[in-house]
Short mmCIF file of C-alpha atoms in Angstrom, two decimals:
data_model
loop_
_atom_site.label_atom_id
_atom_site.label_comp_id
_atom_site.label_asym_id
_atom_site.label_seq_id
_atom_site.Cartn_x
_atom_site.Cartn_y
_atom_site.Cartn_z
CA UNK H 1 0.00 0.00 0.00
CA UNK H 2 2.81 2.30 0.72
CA UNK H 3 4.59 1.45 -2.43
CA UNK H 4 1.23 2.15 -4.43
CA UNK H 5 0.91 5.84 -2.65
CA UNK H 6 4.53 6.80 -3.08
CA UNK H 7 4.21 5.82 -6.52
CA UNK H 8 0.62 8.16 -7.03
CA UNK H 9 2.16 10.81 -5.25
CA UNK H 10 5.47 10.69 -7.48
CA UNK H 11 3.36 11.75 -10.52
CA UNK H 12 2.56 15.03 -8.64
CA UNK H 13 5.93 15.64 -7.17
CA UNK H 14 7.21 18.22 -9.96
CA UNK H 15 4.02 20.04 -8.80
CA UNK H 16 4.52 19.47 -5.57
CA UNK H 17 8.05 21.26 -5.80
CA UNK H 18 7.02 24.10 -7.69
CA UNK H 19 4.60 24.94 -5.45
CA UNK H 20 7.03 24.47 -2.55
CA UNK H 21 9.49 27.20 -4.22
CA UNK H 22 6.91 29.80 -5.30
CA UNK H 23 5.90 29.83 -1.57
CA UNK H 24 9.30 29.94 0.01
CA UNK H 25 10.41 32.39 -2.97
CA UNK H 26 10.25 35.97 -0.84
CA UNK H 27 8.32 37.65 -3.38
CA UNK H 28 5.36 34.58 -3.29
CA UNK H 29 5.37 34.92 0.38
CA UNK H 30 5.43 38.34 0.45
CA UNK H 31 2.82 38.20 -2.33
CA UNK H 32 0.46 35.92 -0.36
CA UNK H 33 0.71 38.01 3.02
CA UNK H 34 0.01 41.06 0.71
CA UNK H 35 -2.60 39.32 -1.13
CA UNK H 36 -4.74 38.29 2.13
CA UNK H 37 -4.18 41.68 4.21
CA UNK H 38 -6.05 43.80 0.96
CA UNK H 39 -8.44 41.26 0.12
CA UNK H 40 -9.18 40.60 3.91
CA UNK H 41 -13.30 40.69 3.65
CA UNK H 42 -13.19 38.14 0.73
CA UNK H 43 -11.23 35.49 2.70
CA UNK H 44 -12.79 35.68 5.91
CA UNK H 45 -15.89 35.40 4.08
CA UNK H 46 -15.41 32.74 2.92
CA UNK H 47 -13.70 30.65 5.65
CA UNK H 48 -15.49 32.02 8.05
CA UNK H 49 -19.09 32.71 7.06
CA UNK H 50 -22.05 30.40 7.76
CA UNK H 51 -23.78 31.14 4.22
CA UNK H 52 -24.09 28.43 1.61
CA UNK H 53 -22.23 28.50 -1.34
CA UNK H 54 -23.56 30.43 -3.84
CA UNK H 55 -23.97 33.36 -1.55
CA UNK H 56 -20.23 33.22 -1.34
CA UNK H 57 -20.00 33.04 -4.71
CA UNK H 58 -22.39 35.91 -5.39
CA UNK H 59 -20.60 38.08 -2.64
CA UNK H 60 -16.88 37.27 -4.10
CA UNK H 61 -18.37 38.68 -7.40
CA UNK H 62 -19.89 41.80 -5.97
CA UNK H 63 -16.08 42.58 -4.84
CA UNK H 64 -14.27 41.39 -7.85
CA UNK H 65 -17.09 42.51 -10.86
CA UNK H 66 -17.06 45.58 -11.89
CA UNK H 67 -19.77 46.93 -14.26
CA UNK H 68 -18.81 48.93 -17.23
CA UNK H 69 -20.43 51.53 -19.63
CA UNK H 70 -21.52 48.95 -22.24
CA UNK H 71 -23.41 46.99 -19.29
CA UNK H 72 -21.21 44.37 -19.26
CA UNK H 73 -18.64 43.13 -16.45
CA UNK H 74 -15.10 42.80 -15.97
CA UNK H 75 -12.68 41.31 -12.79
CA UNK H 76 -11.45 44.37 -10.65
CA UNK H 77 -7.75 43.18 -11.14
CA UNK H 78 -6.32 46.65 -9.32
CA UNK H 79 -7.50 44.50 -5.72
CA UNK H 80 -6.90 41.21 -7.40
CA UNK H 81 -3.45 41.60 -8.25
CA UNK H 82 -2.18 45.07 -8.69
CA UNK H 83 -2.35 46.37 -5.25
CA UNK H 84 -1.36 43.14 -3.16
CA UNK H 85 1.92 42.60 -5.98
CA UNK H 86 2.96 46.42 -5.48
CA UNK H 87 2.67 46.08 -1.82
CA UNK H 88 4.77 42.80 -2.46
CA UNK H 89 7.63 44.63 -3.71
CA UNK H 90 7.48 47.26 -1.54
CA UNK H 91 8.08 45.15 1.54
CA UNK H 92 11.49 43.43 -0.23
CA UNK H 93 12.65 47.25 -1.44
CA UNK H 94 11.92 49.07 1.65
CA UNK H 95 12.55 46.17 4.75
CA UNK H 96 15.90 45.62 4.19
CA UNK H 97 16.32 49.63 4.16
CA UNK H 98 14.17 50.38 6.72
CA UNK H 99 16.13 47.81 9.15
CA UNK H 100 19.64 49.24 8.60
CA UNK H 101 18.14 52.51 9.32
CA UNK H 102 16.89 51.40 12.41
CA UNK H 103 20.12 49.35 12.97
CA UNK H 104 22.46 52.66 12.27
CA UNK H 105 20.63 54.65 14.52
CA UNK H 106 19.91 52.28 17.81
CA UNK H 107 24.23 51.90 17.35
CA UNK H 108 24.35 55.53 17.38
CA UNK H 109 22.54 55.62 20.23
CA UNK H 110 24.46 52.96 21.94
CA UNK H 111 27.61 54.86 20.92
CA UNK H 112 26.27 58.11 22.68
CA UNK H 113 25.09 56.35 26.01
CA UNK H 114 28.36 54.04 26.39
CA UNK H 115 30.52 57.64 25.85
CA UNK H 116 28.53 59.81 28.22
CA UNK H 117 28.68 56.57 30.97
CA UNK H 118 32.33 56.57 30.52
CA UNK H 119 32.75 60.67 30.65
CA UNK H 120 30.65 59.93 33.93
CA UNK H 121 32.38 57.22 35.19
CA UNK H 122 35.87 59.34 34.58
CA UNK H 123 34.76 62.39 36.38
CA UNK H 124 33.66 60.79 39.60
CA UNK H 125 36.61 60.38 41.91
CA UNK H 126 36.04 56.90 43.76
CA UNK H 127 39.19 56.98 45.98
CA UNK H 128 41.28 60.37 46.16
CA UNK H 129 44.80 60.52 45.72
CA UNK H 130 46.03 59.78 49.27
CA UNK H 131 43.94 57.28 49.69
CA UNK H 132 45.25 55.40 46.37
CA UNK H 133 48.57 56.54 47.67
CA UNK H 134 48.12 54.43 51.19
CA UNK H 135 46.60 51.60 49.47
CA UNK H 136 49.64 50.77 46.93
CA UNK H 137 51.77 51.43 50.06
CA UNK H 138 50.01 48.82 52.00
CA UNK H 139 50.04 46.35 49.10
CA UNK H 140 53.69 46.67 48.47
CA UNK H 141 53.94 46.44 52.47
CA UNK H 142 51.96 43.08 52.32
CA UNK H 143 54.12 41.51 49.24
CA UNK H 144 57.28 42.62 50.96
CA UNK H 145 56.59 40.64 54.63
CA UNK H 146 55.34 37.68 52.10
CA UNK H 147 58.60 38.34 50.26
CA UNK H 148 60.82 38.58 53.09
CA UNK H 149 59.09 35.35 55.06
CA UNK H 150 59.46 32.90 51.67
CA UNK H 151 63.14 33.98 51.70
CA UNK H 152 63.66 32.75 55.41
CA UNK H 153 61.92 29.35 54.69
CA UNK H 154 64.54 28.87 51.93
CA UNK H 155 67.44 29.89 53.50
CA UNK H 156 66.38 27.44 56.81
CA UNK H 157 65.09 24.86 54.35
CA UNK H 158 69.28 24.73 52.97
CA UNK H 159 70.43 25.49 55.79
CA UNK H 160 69.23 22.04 57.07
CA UNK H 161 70.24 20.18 53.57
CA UNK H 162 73.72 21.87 54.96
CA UNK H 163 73.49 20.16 58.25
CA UNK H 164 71.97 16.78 56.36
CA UNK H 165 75.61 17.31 53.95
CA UNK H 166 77.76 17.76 56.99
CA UNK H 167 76.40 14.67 58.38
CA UNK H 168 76.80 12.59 55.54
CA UNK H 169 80.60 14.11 55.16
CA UNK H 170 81.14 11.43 58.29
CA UNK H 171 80.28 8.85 55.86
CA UNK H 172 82.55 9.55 52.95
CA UNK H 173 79.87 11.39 51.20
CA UNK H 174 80.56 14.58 49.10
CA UNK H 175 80.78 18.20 50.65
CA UNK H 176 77.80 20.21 49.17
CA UNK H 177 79.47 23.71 48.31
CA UNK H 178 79.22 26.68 50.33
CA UNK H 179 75.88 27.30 52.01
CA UNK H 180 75.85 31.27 51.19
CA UNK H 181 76.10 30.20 47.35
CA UNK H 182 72.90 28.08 47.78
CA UNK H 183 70.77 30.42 49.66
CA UNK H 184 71.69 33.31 46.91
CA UNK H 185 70.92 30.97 44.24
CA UNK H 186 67.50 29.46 45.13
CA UNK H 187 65.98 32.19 47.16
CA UNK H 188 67.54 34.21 43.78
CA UNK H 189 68.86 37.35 45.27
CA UNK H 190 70.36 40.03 43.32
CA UNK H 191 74.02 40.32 44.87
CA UNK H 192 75.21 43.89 43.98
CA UNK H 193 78.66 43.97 43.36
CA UNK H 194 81.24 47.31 43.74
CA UNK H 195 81.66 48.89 40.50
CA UNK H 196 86.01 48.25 39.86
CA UNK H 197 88.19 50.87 40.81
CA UNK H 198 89.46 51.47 37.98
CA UNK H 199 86.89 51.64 35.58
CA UNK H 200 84.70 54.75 35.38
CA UNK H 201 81.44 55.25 36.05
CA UNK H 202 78.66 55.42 33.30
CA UNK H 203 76.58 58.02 32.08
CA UNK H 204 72.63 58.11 31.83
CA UNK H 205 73.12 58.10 27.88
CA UNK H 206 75.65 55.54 27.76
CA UNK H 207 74.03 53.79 30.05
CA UNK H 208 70.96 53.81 27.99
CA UNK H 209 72.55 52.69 25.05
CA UNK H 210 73.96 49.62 26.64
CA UNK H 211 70.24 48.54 28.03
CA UNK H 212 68.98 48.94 24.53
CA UNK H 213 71.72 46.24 22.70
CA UNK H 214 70.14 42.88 22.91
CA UNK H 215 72.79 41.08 24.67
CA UNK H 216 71.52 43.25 27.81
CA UNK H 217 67.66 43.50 26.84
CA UNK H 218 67.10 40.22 28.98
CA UNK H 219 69.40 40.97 31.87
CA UNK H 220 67.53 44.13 31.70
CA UNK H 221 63.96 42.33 31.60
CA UNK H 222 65.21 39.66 34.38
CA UNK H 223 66.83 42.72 36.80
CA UNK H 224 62.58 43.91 36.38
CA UNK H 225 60.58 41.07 36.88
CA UNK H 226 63.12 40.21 40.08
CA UNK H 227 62.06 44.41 41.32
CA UNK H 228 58.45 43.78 40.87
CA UNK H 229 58.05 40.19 41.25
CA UNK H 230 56.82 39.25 38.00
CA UNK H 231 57.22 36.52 35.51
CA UNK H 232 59.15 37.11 32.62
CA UNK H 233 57.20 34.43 30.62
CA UNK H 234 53.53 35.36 31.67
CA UNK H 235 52.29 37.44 28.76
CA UNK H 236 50.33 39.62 31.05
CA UNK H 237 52.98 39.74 33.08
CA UNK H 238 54.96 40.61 30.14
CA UNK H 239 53.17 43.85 29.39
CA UNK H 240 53.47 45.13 32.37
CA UNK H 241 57.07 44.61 31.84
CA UNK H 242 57.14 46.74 28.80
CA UNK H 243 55.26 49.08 30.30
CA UNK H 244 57.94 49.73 33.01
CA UNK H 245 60.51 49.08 30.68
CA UNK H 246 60.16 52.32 28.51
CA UNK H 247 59.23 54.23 31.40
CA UNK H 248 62.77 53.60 32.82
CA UNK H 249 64.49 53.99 29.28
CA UNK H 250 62.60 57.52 29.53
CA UNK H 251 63.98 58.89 32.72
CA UNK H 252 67.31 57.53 31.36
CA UNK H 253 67.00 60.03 28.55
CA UNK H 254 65.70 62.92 30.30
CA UNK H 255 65.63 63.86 33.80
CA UNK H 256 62.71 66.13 33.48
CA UNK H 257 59.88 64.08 31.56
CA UNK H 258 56.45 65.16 32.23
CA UNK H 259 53.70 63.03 31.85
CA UNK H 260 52.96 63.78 28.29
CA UNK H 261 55.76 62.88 27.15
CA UNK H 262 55.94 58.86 27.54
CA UNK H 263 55.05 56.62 25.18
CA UNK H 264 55.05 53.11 24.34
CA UNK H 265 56.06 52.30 20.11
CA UNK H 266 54.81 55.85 19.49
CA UNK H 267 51.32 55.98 21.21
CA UNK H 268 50.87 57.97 24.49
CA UNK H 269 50.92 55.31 27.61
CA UNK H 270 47.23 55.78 29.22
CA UNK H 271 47.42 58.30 31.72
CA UNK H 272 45.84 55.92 34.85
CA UNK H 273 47.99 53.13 33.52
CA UNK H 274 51.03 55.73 33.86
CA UNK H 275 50.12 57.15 37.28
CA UNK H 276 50.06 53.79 38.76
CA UNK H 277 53.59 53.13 37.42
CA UNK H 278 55.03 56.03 38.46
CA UNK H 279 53.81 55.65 41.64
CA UNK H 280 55.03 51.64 42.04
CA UNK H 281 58.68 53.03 40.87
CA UNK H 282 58.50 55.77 43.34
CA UNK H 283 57.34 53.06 46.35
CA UNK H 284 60.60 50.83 45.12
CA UNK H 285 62.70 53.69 45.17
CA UNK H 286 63.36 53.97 41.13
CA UNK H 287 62.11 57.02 40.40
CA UNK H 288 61.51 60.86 42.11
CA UNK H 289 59.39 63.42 41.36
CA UNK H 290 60.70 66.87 40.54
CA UNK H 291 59.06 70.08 41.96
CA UNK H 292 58.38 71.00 38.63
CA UNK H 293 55.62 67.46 38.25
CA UNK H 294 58.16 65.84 36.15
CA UNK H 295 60.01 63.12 36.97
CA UNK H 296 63.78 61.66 36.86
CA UNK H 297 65.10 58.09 37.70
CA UNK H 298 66.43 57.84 41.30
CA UNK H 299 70.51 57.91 41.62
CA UNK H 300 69.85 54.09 43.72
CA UNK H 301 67.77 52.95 40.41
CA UNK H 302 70.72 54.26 38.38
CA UNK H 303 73.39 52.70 40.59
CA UNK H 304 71.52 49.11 40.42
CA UNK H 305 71.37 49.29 36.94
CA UNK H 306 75.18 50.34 36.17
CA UNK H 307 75.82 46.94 38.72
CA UNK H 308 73.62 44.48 36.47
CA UNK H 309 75.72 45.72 33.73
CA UNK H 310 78.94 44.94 35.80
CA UNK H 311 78.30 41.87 36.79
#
């Protein structure tokens, strides 16, 4: 039986398909919607009315007919087809339009409200400058004691493995080298070395100039990330680097930069972004501030980083 309907319904599948792409065509759908909306009284009518057929009928031609001159009739094809087809077209030509319009201006508005939120936001003072000033003090307070604490845990944690080598010296065993060495290396403290006697010091250009080689660019990087405690291979990490990097490579060159005046590849550093550098460099002792709101690298920055180059 199935076999006998999918053949009988085969014969009408060309039909079938045309009628399926006239419909989903957007000018048959459109058409149809268009079609039903002016011709509204015939349909529900005739779906919807209680009369017998040729009633219908005789109303459907009282809409449609239209007597002429001579006395005879003809099909009112204006509401027919005319009207709903133009009003077809219309809806493709203007839509699309008529969205992006709407589109453009709701992201104008968007535009407008997110601006006047953010000229808000930058106006109102949450904290004032004191009070940002005591909070980066107590943070940097808080990661020093950390700081300081780790680096007593490592230098009692070898001091024991010293104890633990001494003992096993008794047996035969080999010396483990000298203590100090160890704790240096694994807590990784900076030992600052005297600049020799007989070499002189550098200057803030020269010294700039040997930071900027790349032999030095990663003792330069490393001597930072051991200051601030960050990790040279973290990529946020690393931009915060950078960041400090060319801030430092600034005051090298000038002694008086103002704010305006640093930049990072070319484009101004954000102001907030600068600020809060500025003011970490001045907690570590690495920069000053002049009297004059500009600002120069400290003479201890200056002396740590002619030592790194030493070493």
């Amino acid at each position: 039986m199935k076999d006998y309907l999918d053949l009988v319904l085969s014969k009408f599948k060309p039909l079938i398909d045309n009628a399926s792409y006239r419909i989903n065509n957007p000018l048959g759908a459109a058409f149809i919607f268009s079609w039903i909306i002016v011709n509204w009284q015939a349909v529900y009518f005739f779906f919807f009315s209680d009369q017998k057929a040729e009633e219908k009928l005789s109303f459907l031609k009282s809409l449609y007919a239209v007597a002429n001159d001579t006395g005879t009739t003809s099909i009112n094809y204006n509401t027919l087809i005319w009207w709903p087809l133009f009003a077809a077209i219309g809806y493709l030509v203007l839509a699309p339009a008529i969205s992006n319009i709407a589109t453009t201006i709701w992201t104008w508005v968007d535009k407008y409200c997110s601006s006047k939120r953010m000229s808000f936001l930058e106006k109102t003072v949450f904290i004032t400058p004191e009070e940002r000033d005591q909070m980066y003090l107590s943070f940097e307070g808080v990661k020093t004691q950390y700081r300081d604490q780790i680096k007593d845990l490592k230098s009692e944690i070898y001091s024991l493995r010293q104890i633990v080598s001494l003992q096993d010296e008794n047996q035969g065993l080999v010396v483990t080298p000298n203590i100090n060495e160890h704790i240096a290396e694994e807590a990784q403290l900076t030992v600052i070395e005297d600049l020799e006697p007989n070499r002189s010091p550098l200057s803030h250009d020269e010294l700039f100039n040997k930071l900027s080689t790349k032999s030095n660019s990663y003792v330069f990087d490393k001597w930072i990330s051991e200051q601030f405690d960050l990790d040279i291979d973290y990529q946020t990490h690393f931009a915060e680097m950078s960041t400090i990097k060319t801030i430092i490579n600034q005051l090298l060159k000038d002694n008086h930069t103002p704010l305006r005046d640093f930049s990072l590849g070319g484009t101004h550093i954000n102001r907030q972004l600068l600020e809060s550098t500025l003011k970490k460099l001045e907690i570590k002792n690495l920069a000053e501030k002049n009297d004059d709101n500009t600002y120069r690298l400290s003479e201890s920055a200056f002396i740590k980083l002619r030592n790194i180059l030493s070493q």
